[in-house]
CSV table of C-alpha atoms and ligand atoms in Angstrom, one decimal:
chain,number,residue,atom,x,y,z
A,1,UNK,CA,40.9,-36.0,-2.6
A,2,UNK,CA,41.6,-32.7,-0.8
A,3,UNK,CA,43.7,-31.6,-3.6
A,4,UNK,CA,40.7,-32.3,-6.2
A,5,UNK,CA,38.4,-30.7,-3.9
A,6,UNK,CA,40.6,-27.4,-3.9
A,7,UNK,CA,40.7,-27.6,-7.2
A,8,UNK,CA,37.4,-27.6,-7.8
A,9,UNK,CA,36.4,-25.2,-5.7
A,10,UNK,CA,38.9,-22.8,-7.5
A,11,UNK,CA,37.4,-23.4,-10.8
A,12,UNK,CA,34.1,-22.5,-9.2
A,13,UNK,CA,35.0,-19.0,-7.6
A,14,UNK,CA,36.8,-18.2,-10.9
A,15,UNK,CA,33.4,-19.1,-12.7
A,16,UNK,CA,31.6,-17.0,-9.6
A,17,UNK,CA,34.2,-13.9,-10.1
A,18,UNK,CA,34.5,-13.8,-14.0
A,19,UNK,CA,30.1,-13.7,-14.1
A,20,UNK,CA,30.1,-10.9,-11.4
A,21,UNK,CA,32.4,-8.5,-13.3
A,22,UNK,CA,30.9,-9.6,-16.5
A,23,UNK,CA,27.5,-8.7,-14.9
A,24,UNK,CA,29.0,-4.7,-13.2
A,25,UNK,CA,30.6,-4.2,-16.5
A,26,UNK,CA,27.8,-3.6,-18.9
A,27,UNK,CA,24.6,-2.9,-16.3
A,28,UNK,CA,25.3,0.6,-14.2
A,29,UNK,CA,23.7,-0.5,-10.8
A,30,UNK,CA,22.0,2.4,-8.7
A,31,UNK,CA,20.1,2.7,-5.4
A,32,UNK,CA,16.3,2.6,-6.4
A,33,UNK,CA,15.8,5.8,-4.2
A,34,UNK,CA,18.6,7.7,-5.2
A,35,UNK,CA,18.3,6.9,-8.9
A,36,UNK,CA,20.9,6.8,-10.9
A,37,UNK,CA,23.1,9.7,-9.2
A,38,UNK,CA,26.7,8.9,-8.1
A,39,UNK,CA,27.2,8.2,-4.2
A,40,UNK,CA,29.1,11.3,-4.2
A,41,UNK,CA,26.9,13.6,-5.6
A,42,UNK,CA,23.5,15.0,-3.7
A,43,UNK,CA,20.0,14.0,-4.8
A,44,UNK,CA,17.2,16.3,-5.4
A,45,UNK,CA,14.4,14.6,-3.7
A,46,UNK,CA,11.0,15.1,-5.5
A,47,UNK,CA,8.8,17.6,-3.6
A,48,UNK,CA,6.1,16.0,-1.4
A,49,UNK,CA,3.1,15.5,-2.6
A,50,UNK,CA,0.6,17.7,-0.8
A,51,UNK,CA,-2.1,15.5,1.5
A,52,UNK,CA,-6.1,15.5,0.3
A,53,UNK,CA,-8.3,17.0,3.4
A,54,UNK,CA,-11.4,17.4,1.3
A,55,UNK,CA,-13.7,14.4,3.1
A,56,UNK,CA,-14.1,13.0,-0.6
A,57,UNK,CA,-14.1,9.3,-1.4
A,58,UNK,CA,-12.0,7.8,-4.5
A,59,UNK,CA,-13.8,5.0,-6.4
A,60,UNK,CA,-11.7,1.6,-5.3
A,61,UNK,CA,-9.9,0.1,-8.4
A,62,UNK,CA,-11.4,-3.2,-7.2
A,63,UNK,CA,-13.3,-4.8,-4.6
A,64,UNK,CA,-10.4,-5.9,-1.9
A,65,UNK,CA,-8.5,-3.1,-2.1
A,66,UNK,CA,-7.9,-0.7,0.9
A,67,UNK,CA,-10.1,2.8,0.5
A,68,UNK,CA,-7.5,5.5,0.6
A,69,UNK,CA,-7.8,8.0,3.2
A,70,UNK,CA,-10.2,11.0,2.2
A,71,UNK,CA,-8.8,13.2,5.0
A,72,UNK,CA,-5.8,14.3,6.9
A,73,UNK,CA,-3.8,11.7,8.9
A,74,UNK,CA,-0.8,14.0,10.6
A,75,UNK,CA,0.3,13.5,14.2
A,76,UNK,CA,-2.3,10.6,14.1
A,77,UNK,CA,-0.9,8.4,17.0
A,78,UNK,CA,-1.1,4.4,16.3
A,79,UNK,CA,1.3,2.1,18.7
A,80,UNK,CA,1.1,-0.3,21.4
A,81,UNK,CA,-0.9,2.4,24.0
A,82,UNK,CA,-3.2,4.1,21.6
A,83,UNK,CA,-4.9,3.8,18.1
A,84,UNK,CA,-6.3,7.2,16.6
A,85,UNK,CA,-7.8,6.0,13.8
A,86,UNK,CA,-10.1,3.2,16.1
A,87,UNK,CA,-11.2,6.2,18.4
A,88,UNK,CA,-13.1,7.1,15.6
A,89,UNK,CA,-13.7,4.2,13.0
A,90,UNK,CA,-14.2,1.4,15.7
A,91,UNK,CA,-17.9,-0.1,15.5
A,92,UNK,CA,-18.7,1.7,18.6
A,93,UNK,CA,-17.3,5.1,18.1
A,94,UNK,CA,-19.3,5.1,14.2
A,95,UNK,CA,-22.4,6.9,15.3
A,96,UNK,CA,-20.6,9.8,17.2
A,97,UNK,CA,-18.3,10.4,14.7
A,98,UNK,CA,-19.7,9.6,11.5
A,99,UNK,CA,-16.6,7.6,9.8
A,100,UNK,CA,-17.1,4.2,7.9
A,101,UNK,CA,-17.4,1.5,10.5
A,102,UNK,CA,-13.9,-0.8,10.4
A,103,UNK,CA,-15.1,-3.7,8.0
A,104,UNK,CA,-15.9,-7.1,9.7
A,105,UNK,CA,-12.1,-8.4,8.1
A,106,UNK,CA,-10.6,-6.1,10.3
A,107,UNK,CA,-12.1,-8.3,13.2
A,108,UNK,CA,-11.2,-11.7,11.7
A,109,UNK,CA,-7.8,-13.1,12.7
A,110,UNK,CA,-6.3,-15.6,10.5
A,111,UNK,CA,-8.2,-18.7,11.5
A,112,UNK,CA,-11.1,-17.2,10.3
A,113,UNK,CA,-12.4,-16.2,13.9
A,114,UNK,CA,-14.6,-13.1,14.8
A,115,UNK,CA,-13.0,-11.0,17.8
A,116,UNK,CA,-14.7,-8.1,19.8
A,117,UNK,CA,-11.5,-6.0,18.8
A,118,UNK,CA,-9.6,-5.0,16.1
A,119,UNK,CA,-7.5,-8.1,14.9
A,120,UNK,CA,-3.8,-7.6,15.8
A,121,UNK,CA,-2.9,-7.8,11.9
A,122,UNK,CA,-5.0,-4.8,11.1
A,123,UNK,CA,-3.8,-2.9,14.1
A,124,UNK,CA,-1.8,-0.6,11.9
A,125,UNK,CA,-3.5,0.6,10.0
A,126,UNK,CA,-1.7,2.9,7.6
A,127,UNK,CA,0.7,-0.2,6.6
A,128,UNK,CA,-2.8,-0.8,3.9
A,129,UNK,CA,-4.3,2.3,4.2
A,130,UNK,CA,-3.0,5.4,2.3
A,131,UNK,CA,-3.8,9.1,2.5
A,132,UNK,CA,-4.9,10.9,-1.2
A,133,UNK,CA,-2.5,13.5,-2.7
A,134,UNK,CA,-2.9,15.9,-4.7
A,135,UNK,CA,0.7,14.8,-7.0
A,136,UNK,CA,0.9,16.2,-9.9
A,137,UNK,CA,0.5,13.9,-12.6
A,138,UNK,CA,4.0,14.0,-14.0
A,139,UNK,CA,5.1,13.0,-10.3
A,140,UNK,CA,3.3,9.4,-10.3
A,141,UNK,CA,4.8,6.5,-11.6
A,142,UNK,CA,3.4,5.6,-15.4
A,143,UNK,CA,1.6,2.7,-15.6
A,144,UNK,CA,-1.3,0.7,-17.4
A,145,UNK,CA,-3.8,-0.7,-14.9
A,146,UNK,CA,-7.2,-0.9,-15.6
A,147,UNK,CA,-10.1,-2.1,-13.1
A,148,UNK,CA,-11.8,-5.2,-13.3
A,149,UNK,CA,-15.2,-3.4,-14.7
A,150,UNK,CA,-12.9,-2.2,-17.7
A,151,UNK,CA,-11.5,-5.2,-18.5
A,152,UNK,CA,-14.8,-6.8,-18.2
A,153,UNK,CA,-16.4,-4.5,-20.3
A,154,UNK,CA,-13.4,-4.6,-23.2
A,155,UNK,CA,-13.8,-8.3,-23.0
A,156,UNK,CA,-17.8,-8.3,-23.5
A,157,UNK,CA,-17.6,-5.8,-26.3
A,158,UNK,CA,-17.5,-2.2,-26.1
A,159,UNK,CA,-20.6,-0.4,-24.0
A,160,UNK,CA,-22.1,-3.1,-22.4
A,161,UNK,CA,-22.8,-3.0,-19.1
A,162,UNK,CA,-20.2,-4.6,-17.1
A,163,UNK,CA,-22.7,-7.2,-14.4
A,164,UNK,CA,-26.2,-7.8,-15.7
A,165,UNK,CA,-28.3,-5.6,-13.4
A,166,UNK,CA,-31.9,-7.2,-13.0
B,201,HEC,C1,-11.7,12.4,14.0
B,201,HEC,C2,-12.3,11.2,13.5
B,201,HEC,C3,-11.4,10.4,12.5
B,201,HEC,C4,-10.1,9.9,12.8
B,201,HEC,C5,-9.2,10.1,14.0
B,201,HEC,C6,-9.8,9.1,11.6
B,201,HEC,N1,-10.8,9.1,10.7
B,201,HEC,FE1,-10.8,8.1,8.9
B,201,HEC,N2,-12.6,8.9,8.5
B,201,HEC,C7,-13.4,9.7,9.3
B,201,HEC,C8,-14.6,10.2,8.7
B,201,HEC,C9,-15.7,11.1,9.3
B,201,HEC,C10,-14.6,9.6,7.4
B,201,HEC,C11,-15.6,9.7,6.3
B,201,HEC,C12,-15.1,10.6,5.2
B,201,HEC,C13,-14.7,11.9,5.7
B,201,HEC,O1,-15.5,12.6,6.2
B,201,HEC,O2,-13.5,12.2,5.6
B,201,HEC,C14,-13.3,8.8,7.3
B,201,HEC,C15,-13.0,8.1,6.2
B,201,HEC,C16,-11.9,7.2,6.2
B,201,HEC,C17,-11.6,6.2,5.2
B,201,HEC,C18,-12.4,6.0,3.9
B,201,HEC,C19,-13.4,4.9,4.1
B,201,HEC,C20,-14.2,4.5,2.9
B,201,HEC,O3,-15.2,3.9,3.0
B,201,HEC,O4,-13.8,4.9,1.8
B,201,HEC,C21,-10.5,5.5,5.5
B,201,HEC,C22,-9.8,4.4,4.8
B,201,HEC,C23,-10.1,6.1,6.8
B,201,HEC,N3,-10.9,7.1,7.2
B,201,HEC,C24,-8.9,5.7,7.5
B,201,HEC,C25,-8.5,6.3,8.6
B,201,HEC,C26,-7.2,5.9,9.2
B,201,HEC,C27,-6.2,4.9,8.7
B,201,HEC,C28,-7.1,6.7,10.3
B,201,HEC,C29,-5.9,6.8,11.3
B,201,HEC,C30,-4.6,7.1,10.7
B,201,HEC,C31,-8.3,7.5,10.4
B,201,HEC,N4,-9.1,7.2,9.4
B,201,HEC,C32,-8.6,8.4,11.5
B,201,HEC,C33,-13.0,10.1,10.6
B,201,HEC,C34,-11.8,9.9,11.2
B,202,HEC,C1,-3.7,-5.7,6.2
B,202,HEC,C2,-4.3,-4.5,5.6
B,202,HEC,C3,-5.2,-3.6,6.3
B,202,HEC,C4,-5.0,-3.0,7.6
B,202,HEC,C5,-3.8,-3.2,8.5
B,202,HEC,C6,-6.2,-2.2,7.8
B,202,HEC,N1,-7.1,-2.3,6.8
B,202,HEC,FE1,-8.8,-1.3,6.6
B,202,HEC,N2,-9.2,-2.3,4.8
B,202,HEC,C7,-8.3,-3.2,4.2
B,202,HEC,C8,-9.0,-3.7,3.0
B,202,HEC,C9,-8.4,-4.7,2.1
B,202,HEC,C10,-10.3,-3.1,3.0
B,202,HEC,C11,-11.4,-3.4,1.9
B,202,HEC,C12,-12.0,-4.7,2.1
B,202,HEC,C13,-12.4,-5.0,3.5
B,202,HEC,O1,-13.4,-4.3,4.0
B,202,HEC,O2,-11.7,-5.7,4.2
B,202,HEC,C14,-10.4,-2.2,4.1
B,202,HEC,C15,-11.5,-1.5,4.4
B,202,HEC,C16,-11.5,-0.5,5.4
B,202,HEC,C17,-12.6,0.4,5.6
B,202,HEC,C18,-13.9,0.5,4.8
B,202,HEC,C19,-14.9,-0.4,5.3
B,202,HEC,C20,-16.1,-0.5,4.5
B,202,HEC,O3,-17.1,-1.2,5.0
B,202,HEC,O4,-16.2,0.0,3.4
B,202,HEC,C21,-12.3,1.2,6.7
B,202,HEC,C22,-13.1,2.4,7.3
B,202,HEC,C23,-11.0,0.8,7.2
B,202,HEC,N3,-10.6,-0.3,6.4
B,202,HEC,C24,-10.3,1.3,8.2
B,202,HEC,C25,-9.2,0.7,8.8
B,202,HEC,C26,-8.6,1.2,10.1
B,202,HEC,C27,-9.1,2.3,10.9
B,202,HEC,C28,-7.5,0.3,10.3
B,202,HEC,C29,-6.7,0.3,11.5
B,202,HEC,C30,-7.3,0.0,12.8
B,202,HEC,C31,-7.4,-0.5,9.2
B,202,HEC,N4,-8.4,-0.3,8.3
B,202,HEC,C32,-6.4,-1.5,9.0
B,202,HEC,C33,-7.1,-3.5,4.6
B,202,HEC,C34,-6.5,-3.1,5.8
């Protein structure tokens, strides 16, 4: 019994070893960061993209998603003492300061209550929230997403309003 076992598990990590190097032998595998650049060789990281302090808002690509940050965010402190973004986007510090009220979500935890504070799983906020660059275009990634409204409006023929607007 032990012998057959042994000799099965042989015939398994043969299998296991013989895929593996059949696998590294045609596909070069490289770090996602580094790209494809040798682990001996230097990278040449691309330049940072510069951060958008203009005060303008970008158009959301669709209803849920978080607005990007229309202004500066550097030496912002948010961690277990202190949250710089709430001293000015908290319901009570809107008037005074003039930035978009924190949307009712952010006071939801996930049993659907309403809190008098910030829920702890919007606390950070800059894990949704992004600043706006100025990258150049040939920096971004290439992609082909379109909003809802255009999709909606390809699918109902071209022109058309989007939602019927009484
Ligand atoms: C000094 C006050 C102040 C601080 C601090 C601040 N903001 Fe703002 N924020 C504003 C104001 C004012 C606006 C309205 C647009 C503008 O003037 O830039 C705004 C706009 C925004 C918007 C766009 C809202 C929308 O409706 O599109 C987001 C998102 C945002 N801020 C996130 C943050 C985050 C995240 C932080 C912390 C890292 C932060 N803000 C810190 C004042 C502030
Ligand atoms: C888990 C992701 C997440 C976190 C964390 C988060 N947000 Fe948001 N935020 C969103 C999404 C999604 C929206 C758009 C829908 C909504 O209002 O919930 C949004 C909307 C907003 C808006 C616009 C509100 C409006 O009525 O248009 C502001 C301002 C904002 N967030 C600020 C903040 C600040 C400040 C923090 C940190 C205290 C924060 N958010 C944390 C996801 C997040």
């Amino acid at each position: 019994m032990r012998r057959a076992t042994n000799a099965i598990l042989a015939v398994v990590l043969a299998g296991v070893t013989a895929a593996g190097l059949a696998a590294s032998a045609g596909v070069e595998k490289h770090d996602p960061l580094r790209g494809p650049v040798r682990i001996d060789e230097a990278t040449r990281p691309l330049p940072l993209a510069t951060t958008e302090n203009k005060d303008v808002k970008r158009t959301r690509s669709y209803p849920m998603q978080p607005p990007t940050i229309p202004h500066s965010i550097d030496n912002y402190q948010i961690d277990r003492f202190a949250n710089r973004c709430v001293m000015c986007h908290s319901r009570a510090k809107a008037a005074e300061s003039q930035a978009t009220p924190i949307s009712v979500t952010h006071y939801t935890d996930r049993d659907g209550n309403f809190l008098a504070d910030i829920a702890p799983r919007r606390y950070f906020c800059d894990t949704c929230h992004v600043v706006q660059t100025e990258a150049r275009l040939e920096l971004t990634v290439p992609n082909t997403f379109e909003d809802a409204e255009t999709v909606v409006r390809r699918t109902q023929g071209q022109g058309k309003p989007p939602l019927k607007k009484k």
